[in-house]
Structures are given as C-alpha cells and as structure tokens.
XYZ file of C-alpha atoms in Angstrom:
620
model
C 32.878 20.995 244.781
C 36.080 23.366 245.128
C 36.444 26.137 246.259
C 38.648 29.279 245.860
C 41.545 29.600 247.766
C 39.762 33.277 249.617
C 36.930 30.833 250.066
C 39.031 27.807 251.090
C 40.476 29.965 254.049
C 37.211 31.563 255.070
C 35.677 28.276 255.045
C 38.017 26.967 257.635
C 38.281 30.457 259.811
C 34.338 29.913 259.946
C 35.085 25.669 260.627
C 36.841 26.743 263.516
C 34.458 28.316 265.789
C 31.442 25.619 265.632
C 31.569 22.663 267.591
C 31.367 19.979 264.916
C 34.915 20.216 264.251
C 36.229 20.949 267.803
C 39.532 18.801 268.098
C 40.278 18.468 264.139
C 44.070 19.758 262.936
C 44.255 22.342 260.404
C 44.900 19.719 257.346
C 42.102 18.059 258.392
C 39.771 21.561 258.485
C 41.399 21.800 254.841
C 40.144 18.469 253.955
C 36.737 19.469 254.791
C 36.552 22.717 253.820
C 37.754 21.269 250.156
C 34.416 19.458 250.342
C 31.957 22.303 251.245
C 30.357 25.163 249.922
C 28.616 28.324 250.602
C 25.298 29.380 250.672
C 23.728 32.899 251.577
C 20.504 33.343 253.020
C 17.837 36.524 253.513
C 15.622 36.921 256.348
C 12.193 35.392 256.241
C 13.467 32.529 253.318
C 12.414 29.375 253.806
C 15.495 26.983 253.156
C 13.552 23.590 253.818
C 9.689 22.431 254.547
C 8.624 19.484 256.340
C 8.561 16.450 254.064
C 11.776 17.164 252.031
C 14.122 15.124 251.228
C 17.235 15.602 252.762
C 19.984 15.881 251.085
C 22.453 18.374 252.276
C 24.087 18.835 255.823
C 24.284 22.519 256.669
C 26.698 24.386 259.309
C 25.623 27.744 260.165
C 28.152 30.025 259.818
C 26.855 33.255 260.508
C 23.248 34.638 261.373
C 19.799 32.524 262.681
C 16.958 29.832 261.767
C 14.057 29.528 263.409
C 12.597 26.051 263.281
C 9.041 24.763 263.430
C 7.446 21.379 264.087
C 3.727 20.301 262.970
C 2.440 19.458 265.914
C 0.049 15.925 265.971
C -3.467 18.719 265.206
C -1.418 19.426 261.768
C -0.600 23.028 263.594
C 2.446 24.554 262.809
C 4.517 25.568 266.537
C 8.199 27.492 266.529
C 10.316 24.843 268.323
C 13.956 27.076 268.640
C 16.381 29.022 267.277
C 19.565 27.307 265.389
C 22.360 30.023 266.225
C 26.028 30.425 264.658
C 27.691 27.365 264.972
C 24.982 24.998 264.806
C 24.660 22.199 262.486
C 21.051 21.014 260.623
C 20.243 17.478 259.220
C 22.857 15.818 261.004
C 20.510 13.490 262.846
C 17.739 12.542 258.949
C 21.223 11.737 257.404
C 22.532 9.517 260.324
C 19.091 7.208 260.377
C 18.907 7.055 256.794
C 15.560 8.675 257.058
C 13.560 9.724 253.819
C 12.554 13.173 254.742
C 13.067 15.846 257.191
C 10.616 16.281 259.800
C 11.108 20.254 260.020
C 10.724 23.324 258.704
C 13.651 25.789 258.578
C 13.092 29.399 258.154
C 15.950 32.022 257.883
C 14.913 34.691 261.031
C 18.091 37.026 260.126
C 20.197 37.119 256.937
C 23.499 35.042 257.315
C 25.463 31.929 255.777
C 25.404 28.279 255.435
C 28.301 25.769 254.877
C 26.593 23.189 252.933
C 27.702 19.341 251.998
C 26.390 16.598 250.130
C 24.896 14.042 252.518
C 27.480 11.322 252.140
C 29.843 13.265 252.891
C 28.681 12.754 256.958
C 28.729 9.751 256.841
C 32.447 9.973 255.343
C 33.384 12.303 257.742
C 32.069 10.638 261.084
C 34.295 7.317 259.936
C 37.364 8.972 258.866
C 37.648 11.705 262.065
C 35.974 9.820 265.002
C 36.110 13.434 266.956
C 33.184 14.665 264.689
C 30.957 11.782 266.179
C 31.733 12.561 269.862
C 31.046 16.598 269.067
C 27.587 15.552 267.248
C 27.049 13.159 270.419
C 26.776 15.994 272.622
C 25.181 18.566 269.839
C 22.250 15.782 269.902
C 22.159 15.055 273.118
C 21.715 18.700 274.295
C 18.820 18.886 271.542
C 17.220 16.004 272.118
C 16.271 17.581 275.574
C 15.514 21.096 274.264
C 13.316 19.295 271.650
C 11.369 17.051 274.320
C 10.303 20.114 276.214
C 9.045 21.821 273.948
C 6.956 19.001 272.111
C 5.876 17.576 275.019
C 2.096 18.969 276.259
C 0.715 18.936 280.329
C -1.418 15.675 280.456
C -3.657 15.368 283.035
C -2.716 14.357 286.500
C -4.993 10.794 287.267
C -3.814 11.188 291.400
C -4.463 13.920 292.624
C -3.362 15.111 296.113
C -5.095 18.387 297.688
C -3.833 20.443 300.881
C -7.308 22.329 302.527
C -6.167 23.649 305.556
C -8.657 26.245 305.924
C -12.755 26.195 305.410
C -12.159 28.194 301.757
C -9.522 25.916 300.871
C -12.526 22.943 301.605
C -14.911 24.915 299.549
C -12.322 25.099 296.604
C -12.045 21.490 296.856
C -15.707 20.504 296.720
C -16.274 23.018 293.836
C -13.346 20.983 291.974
C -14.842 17.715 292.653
C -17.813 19.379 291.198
C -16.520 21.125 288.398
C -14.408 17.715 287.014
C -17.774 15.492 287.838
C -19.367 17.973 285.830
C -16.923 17.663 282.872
C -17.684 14.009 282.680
C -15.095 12.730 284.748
C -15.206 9.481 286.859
C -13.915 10.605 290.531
C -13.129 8.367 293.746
C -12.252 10.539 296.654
C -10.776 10.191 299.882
C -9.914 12.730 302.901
C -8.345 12.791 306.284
C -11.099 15.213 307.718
C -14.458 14.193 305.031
C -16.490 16.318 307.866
C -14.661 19.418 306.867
C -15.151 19.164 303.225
C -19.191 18.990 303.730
C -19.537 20.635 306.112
C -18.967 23.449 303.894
C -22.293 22.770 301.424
C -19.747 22.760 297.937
C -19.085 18.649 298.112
C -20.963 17.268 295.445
C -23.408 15.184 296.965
C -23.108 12.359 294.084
C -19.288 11.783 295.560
C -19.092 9.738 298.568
C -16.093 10.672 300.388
C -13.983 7.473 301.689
C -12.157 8.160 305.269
C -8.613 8.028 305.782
C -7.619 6.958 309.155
C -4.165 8.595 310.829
C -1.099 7.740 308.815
C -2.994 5.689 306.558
C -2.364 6.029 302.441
C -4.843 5.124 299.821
C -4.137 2.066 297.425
C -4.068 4.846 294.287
C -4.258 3.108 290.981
C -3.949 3.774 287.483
C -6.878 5.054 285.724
C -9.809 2.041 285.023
C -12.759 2.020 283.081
C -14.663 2.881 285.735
C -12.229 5.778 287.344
C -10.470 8.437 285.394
C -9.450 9.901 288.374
C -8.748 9.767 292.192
C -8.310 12.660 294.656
C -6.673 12.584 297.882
C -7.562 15.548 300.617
C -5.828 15.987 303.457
C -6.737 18.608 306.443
C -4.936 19.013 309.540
C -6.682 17.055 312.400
C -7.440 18.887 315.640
C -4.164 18.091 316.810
C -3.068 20.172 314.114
C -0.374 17.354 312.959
C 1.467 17.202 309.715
C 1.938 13.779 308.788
C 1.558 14.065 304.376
C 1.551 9.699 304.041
C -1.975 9.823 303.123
C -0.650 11.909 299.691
C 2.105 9.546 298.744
C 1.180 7.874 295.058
C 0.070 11.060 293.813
C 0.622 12.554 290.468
C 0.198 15.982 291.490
C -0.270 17.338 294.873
C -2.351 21.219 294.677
C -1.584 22.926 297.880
C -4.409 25.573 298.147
C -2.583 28.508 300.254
C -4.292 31.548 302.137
C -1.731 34.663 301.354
C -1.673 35.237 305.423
C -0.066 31.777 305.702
C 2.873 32.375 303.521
C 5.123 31.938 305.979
C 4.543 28.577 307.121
C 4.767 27.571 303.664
C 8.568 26.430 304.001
C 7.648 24.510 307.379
C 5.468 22.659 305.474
C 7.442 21.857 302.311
C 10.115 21.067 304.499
C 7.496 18.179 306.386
C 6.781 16.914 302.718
C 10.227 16.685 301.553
C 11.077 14.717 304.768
C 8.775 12.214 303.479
C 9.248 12.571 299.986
C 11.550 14.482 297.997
C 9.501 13.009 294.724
C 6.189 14.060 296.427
C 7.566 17.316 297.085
C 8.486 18.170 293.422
C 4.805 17.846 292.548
C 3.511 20.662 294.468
C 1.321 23.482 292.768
C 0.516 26.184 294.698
C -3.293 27.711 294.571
C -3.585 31.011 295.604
C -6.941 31.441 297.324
C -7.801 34.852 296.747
C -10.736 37.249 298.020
C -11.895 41.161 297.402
C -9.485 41.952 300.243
C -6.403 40.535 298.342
C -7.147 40.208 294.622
C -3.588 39.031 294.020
C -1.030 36.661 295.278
C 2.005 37.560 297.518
C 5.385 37.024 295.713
C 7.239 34.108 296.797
C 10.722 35.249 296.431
C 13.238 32.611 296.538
C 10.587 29.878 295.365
C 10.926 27.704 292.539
C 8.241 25.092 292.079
C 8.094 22.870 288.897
C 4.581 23.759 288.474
C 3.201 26.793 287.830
C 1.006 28.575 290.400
C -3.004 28.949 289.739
C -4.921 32.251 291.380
C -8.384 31.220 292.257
C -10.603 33.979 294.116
C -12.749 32.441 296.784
C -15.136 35.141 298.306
C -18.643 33.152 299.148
C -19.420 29.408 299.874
C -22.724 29.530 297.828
C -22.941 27.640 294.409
C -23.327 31.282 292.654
C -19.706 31.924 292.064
C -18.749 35.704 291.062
C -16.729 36.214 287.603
C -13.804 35.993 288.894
C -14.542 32.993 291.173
C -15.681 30.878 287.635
C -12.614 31.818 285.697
C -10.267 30.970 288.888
C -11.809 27.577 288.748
C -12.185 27.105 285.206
C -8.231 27.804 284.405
C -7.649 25.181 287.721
C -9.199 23.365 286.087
C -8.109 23.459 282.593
C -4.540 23.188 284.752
C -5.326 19.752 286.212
C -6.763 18.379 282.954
C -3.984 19.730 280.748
C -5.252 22.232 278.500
C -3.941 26.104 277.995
C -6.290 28.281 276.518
C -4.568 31.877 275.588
C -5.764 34.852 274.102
C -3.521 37.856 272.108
C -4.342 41.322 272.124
C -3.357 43.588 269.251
C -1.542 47.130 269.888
C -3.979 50.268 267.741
C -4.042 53.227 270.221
C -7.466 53.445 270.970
C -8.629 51.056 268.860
C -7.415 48.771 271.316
C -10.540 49.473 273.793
C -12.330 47.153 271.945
C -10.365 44.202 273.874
C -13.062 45.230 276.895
C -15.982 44.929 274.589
C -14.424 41.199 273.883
C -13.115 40.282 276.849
C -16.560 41.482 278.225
C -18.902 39.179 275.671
C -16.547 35.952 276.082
C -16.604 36.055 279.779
C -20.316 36.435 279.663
C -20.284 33.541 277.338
C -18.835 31.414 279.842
C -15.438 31.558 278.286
C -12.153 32.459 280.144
C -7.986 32.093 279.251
C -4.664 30.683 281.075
C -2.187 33.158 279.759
C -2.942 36.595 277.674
C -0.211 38.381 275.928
C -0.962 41.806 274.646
C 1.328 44.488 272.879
C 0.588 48.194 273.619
C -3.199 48.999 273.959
C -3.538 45.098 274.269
C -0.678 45.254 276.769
C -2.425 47.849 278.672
C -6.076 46.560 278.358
C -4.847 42.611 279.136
C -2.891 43.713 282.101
C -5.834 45.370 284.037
C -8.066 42.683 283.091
C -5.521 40.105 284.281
C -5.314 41.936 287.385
C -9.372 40.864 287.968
C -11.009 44.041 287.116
C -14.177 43.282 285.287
C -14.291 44.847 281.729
C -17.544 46.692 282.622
C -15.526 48.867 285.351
C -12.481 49.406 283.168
C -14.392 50.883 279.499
C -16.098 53.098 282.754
C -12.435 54.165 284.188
C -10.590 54.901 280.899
C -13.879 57.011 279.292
C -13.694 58.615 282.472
C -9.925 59.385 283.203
C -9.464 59.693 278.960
C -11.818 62.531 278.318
C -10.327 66.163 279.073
C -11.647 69.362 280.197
C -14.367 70.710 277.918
C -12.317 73.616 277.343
C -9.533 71.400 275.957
C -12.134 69.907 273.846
C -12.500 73.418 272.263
C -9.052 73.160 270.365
C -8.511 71.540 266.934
C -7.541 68.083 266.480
C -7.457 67.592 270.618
C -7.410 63.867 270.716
C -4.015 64.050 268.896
C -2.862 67.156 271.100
C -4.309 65.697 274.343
C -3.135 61.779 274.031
C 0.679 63.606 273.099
C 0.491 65.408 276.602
C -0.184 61.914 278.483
C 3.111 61.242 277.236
C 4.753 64.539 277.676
C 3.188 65.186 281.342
C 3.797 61.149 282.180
C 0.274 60.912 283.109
C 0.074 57.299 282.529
C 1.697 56.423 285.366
C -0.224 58.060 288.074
C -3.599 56.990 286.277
C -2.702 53.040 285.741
C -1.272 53.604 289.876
C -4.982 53.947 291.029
C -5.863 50.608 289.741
C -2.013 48.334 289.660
C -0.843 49.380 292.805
C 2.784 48.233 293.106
C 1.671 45.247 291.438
C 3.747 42.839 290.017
C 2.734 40.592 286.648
C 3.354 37.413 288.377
C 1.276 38.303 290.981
C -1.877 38.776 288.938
C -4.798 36.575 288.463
C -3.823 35.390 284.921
C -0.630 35.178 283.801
C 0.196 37.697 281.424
C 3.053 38.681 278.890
C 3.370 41.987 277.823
C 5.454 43.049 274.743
C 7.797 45.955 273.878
C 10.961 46.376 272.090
C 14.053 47.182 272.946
C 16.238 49.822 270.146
C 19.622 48.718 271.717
C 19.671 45.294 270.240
C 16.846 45.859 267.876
C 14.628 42.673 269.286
C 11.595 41.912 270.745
C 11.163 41.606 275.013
C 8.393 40.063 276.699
C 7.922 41.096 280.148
C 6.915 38.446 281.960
C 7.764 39.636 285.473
C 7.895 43.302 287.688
C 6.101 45.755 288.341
C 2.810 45.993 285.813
C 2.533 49.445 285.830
C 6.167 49.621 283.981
C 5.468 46.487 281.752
C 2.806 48.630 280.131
C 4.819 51.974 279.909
C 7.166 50.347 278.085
C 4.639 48.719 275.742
C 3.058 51.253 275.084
C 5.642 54.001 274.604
C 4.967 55.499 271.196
C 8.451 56.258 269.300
C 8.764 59.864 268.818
C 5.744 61.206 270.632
C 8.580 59.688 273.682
C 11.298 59.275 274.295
C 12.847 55.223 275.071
C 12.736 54.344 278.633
C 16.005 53.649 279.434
C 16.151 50.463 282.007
C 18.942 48.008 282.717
C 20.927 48.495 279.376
C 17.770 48.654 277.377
C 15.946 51.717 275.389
C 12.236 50.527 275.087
C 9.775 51.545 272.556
C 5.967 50.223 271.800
C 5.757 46.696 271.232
C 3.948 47.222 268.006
C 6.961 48.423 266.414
C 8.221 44.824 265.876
C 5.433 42.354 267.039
C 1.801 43.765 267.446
C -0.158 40.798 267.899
C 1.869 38.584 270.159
C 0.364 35.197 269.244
C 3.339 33.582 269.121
C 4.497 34.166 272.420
C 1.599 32.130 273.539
C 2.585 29.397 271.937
C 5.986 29.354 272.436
C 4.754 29.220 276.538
C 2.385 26.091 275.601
C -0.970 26.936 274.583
C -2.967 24.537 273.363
C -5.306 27.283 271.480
C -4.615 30.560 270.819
C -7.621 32.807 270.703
C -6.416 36.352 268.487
C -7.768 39.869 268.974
C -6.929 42.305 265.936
C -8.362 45.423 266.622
C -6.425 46.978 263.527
C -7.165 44.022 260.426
C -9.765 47.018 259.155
C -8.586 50.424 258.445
C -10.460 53.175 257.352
C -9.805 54.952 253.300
C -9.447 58.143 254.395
C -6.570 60.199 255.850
C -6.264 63.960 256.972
C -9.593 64.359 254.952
C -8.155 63.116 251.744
C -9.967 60.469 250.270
C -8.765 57.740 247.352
C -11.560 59.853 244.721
C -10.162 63.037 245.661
C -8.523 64.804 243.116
C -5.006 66.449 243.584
C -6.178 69.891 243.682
C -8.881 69.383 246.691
C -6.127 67.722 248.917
C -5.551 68.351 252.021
C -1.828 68.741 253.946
C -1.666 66.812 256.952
C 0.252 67.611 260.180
C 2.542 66.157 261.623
C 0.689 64.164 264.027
C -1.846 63.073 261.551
C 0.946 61.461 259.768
C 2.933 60.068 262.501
C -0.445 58.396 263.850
C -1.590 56.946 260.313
C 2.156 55.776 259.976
C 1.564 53.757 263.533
C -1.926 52.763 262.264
C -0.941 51.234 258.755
C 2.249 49.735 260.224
C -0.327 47.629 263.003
C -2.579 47.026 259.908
C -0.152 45.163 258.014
C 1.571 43.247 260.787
C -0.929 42.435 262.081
C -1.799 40.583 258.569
C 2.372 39.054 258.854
C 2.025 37.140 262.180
C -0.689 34.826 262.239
C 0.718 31.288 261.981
C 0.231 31.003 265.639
C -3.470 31.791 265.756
C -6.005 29.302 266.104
C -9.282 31.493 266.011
C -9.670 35.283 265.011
C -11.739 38.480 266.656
C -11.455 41.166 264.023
C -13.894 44.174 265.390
C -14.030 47.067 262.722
C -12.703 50.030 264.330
C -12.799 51.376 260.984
C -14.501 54.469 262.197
C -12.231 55.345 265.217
C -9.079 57.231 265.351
C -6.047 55.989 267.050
C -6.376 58.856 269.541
C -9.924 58.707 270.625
C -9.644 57.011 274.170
C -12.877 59.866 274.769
C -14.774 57.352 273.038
C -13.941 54.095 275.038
C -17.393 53.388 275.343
C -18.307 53.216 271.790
C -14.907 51.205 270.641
C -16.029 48.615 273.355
C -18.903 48.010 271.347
C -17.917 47.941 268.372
C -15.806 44.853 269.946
C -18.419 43.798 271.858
C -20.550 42.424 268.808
C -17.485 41.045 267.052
C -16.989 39.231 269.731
C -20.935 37.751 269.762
C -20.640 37.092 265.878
C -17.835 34.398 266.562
C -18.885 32.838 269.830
C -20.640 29.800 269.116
C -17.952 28.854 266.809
C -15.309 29.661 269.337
C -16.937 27.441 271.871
C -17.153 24.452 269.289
C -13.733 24.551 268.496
C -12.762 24.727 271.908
C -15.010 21.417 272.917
C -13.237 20.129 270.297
C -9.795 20.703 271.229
C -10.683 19.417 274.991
C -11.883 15.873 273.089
C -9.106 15.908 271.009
C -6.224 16.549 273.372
C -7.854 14.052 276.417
C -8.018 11.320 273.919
C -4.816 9.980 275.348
C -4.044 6.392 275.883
C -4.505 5.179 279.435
C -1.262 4.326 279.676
C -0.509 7.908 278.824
C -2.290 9.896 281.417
C-alpha cells in the first residue's frame, strides 16, 4: 500500500494527534504512515456488523462511530461513541479472535486510517511504545464497556431503615409485594412490633427478633430462600447502632422529606461502622398528597438511584400512585427497568393520556419515561403524579379559547401561534409544576430538545420542569430559540422525536414506544392526492409550516426504532397538529390503541421478568 507523498504527510499530521502513536519519532510516523491508507466515510454507513471477520485495524482520523453490542436477548443496545483519535479492532486482532463482536456505524461523516491486520502485530513488536499507548486505550475501555453491559441484578440481602409508622407500612407492603411475586423471604427486625402493628406485614412471614447490637447470620441465596430482609427501627431509646444491617447487599433507607436534615447524622453513624455498608444506601422517598415530590438533596451523591413511593393510607387498597411507587421499588430491588417513550406531534401528542391512562388501569407502570415535545410535555406532568384523567380535563380546559376567538378562520393554527407569541405556556404548566425540578418528580424523566449552536441533541435530565418542556417544545419559527447557558434550543422533534434510545442508553431493560405520528392523514390544505391541478387549493403559511413539522415526526419517527421493544401507534389520522380544543377526543383515540396491545404487552413483560431473573445463584 503507498501512498502519495500529499497523502504520506497528511497521514502523519493526522498520526500525530491520536494516542496510538504518542512517543514515536517522525521516521518512525513515516514508517507507518508508508503502511496505511485512507478511507472516507458518510453518516449513517455501516463500516462493520457483528460477526465479521476482522481484518483491518482502523484509526479514526476525523469525525464519529457509534458502536452497538447485541445484548444476551439478541437486542441490539448503543454501547459509545469512538471519537477522533480512537483506534477500532485493536483488541479481535491481538487475541487472534475470528470475528468482531460489534457493530460500527458512522454517526457523522469523517476518515479512517486503515491497515492490514498483521501489520499490529508488526507494529506492537517493532515500537514497544504502541503497546503501552494501547495498554491504557484498553484499559480505559474495558471499564466504559463493563458499565454499560453490565444490568442491576437483584439484591439477595436486603437491609431496610423504617423509622417512622409509614416507613413500617412501606416495608410490610414490600414483603408483600416480593412474596407475592413468588419470592422465598426470611425476615428479621429490631422492633417486629412496629412492623405489625401497622396491619401491612404479611401474615405468612414470621418476623425473627433481633436483639440490641445483634447481626443476622445473612447467607447466600438457598433453595429454600431467594431472599433475606433486615429491618431496623430505632428503639425507644432512640439509638443508632446500624450492626444489625452489616452483610447486606443493599440497604433502602425509606426517608420522610421533614427529616432531611438528619439524613447526614445518620449516614455519618453508618459510615462509622461501615464505609462498604454506607455505599449501598438507596434512598426512598415516602411521599403523601401534602408533598407529591421529593426535596432536592443538594450536595448528595449516592451510588444508587433514589425511588419516590407515595404512602397516603395504611389499608391494603393502595391509590394509583401508591401501586406504581411500589411496583417501580420493586422492579428496583429485583433488577428490572421498564421505560416508556413518548413521541413529539403537537396535539397529536394528547393521546399519551389516553395510553398512559389504559396501561395504568391495566396494572402496568414505568421506571424512567423520556418524551420529546408533546411527549415531553405530557410525560413530565404525568411523572409529576397527576393522574391522566385530571390532565386530558386541564389541557381541554386551559386549550380551548374564547368562543369569539373560535369565530375566526383556521383558529387552532392562529390561537396555538399566540401561546407562543404571548408565552402562555409558562404561566399555564406553573399551576400544575410549581418550581419543580425533574429530579424531584415521581418517575424519573428525560426530556428532549435540541440545541442550534452545536447542532445536537440535549436531554434534560435535571432543573426546573417547567423549562425542560419549553425548550422541548419550542416550535422553530413560530419562536424564537431560548437562549440558556451558551445554548439556542428548539423542539426536540427537530432531531430525535421518539427518544427511545435515550432509555436505553440509561438501562432499560424494555422499552415500551408511543408514536402518536406513525399515521398521517392524505390530505393537506384541502388538497387531496385525486384532486386535479385546477381544483387546488393554496395553503398558508401556517398550514405549511405545520404539515412540514407533521411529515418530518412521521418519518422519524419511522428512522429511530432500533431501541424499541413494543409499539403504541394510535391513529391520530383525523386530528390536526393544532387541535389541543380537542384533548378529549385525541385521548381516546389513544386510549383504545392502547387496549388493542395490552395483553400482549403484559406477556412480553412476564417474559422479560423470567428471562432476566434466570440468573445463576452465584450471580445474584
């Protein structure tokens, strides 16, 4: 392979810069460059599939790859981003293996240095420098790679902290919910008279009493326990001695928001005895009509991620938001993320309530929700624990004008402009968000826009959630980019309108998809495909710019699917991106797409719980 001598020299300007050849002279960088070529790429190529053999090392010179990994369900995931600089195949050549275990797609157009195989294995021997800079290149990927392979498996010891009566109830209705599940349970507590005291124990679950001090012999799981659970309660002495929760796996410390601030007093206890222990804590949020979402802990950083569980009654008939609390704790304990995607459409995208509305009546609830525009806006107030019902009321109440403004032509385009114009979506999403901030809500959400500075997607996953859906749902032209810390943000749907695949690049298990624009409706500004040329129609200006927004949702919508496990497709054929006036209806209409899929949703999720607890003991 040679090279011209243009070539030669931008060869080893590029050789420079990466890593690979950090430390090499400049004859050597001619030596190699003599032995390389180049290789141009265009966004969305695929340059290699898994199960190829390999047979070329690559340096990437100039743009990005994404990478994806088949997962052990035969489900494709996106594992990272190989950047400028990077090197690819380095690690199949060095073991001699047959076949890479990868795909490679090209996410940006750019370059590739390529060389025959053999040549690594020349190059490592002859210029020992190149094996100590693809030492550390591995070693650095080897972790990135672990993380994000690597699943939540289920905690066998389990520690909990009740230290008030609802924090007891929560505990009982655990033991409950995981005997119900099929699990095998031993239990012990420091206080057992607290937990059933409270009528939520499970009477089929003895409880076995801790005495002062005193730890429990935890062991792995056995044939005849899958798992054990540990609660501690403060004495009447109010003491804080934590060595009845040392062995555990996982240690679930269910906090009331008004005591926050001994939080750090009691951390500080546990990390006394055990730094280890400490490292395990989750916090559970126990949360009530009076404070539907969770204080911020600023300056916290726990390992684990928090669960909101509301806790209003001790009865065993738990309201809606009570049952999904507990379900996604859990789904947390046992290892499984369920998420769900909502697609951007305008106000197509009030058929996510008519969903969200049958599932949740089905029994069915989500870990994480990501939504883009409409989705972003719909998801967020849903995540926030208002009940679908309520919200299809609010937004067919605050949507539809004055009757006189109903009077003028085309007044859903005119009237959904001036909620941009007159910023009226702030003050109305206000009543209901609050000051609210997206980590504080009941289900963690992720809410998509895009940002015209450096062209790219942004997920919000934090700050205020009154803001994360302005900026998500900020329709280009009608207004103008919200400027905010060096960004200019437009509607999410411009780039990404069904954020699937931010679910899975956070972990999900199973990624539930809601496209509320797959079906699109053959007619536009009354101008239909039969029509002949004469009988057409001219359009205005926001006819067009809203059937430009509508077909562009249509067809990405079609684009970004790898990620999604199980599709909702209502037809909201027959509504018009600006009639919010007609939440009600659109509800419905997603309402019964919703019903058609359910009892197939529900298999495949039993399935996926079978399939991903069918670890090996030695596992768990």
């Amino acid at each position: 392979m040679s090279l011209l001598t243009a070539d030669a020299e931008r060869v080893v300007a590029w050789l420079k810069t990466v890593r690979f050849c950090d430390g090499l002279n400049s004859d050597q960088l001619a030596a190699v460059a003599g032995d390389i070529g180049i290789r141009p790429f265009v966004a969305g190529e695929t340059l290699a599939s898994a199960g190829d053999e390999v047979t070329e090392f690559w340096i990437l010179v100039e743009g990005e790859l994404d990478t994806f990994l088949t997962d052990p369900r035969g489900r494709e995931k996106w594992l990272g981003t190989i950047r400028q600089g990077e090197t690819v195949g380095e690690i199949v050549i060095l073991e001699n293996a047959p076949t890479r275990p990868l795909r490679f797609s090209a996410r940006t157009h750019g370059t590739l240095l390529f060389a025959p195989a053999a040549l690594l294995h020349e190059w490592v021997k002859n210029y020992p420098q190149m094996m100590q800079n693809l030492f550390l290149t591995l070693s650095e990927r080897f972790r990135a790679v672990a993380g994000a392979a690597s699943r939540n498996l289920p905690s066998p010891r389990v520690g909990i902290v009740a230290m008030s009566p609802r924090a007891c109830v929560l505990a009982g209705r655990l033991a409950a919910r995981l005997l119900a599940k099929g699990e095998r349970l031993r239990a012990w507590a420091s206080q057992p008279s607290g937990l059933t005291s409270t009528g939520s124990w499970p009477d089929a679950l003895p409880i076995e009493k801790l005495a002062v001090g005193d730890a429990p012999h935890l062991q792995p799981p056995t044939p005849e326990v899958d798992r054990q659970m540990v609660v501690w309660s403060p004495g009447s002495d109010g003491r804080t001695d934590y060595r009845q929760l040392l062995g555990c796996d996982e240690l679930l410390w269910l906090l009331e928001p008004r005591d926050v601030a001994n939080l750090s007093q009691g951390i500080a206890s546990l990390k006394s005895l055990s730094a280890e222990l400490a490292e395990k804590v989750r916090i559970v949020w126990l949360l009530d009509a009076d404070t539907p979402v969770a204080p911020l802990l600023s300056g916290w950083e726990f390992k684990k991620p928090d669960v909101k569980v509301a806790v209003d009654s001790t009865g065993d008939t738990l309201s809606r938001n009570e049952r999904q609390g507990l379900d996604r704790l859990v789904r947390a304990l046992r290892g499984i993320s369920v998420g769900i995607a909502l697609a951007g459409g305008g106000a197509k995208g009030m058929a996510h309530f008519g969903v969200l509305h049958a599932l949740e009546e089905a029994g069915l609830s989500f870990d994480i929700m990501s939504g883009t525009s409409a989705g972003a806006m719909a998801g967020i107030l849903y995540a926030s624990g208002m009940s679908p019902q309520q919200a299809i009321q609010n937004f067919q109440n605050d949507l539809t004008p004055w009757r006189l403004i109903r009077y003028l032509p085309k007044w859903p385009n005119l009237y959904l402009v001036s909620q941009y114009r007159r910023r009226a979506w702030d003050a109305m999403l206000r009543k209901y968000l609050h000051d609210w901030k997206l980590e504080q809500l009941a289900i963690p959400f992720n809410a998509v826009t895009v940002d015209l500075v450096q062209v790219r997607t942004v997920v919000r996953r934090q700050g205020d959630a009154v803001h994360a859906i302005l900026e998500s749902i900020n329709l280009p032209i009608v207004s103008r980019p919200i400027l905010r810390d060096g960004m200019a943000l437009v509607d999410g749907g411009v780039l990404n309108n069904l954020p699937a695949d931010v679910l899975a690049e956070s972990g999900a298990d199973f990624v539930v998809g809601v496209d509320v624009s797959s079906r699109v409706r053959n007619e536009f500004a009354g101008n239909r495909p039969d029509m002949p040329t004469v009988n057409m129609k001219n359009a205005g200006a926001l006819d067009t710019l809203f059937r430009i927004f509508e077909s562009q949702a249509h067809n990405m919508g079609k684009m970004r699917n790898r990620a999604v496990d199980f599709w909702i497709k209502p037809d909201t054929s027959g509504f018009g991106l600006a009639e919010f006036h007609r939440t009600a209806e659109i509800a419905a209409a997603g309402e019964a797409a919703a019903l058609d899929t359910i009892a197939e949703l529900k298999q495949r999720l039993q399935e996926l719980e079978k399939q991903l607890l069918k670890q090996p003991r030695s596992r768990v």
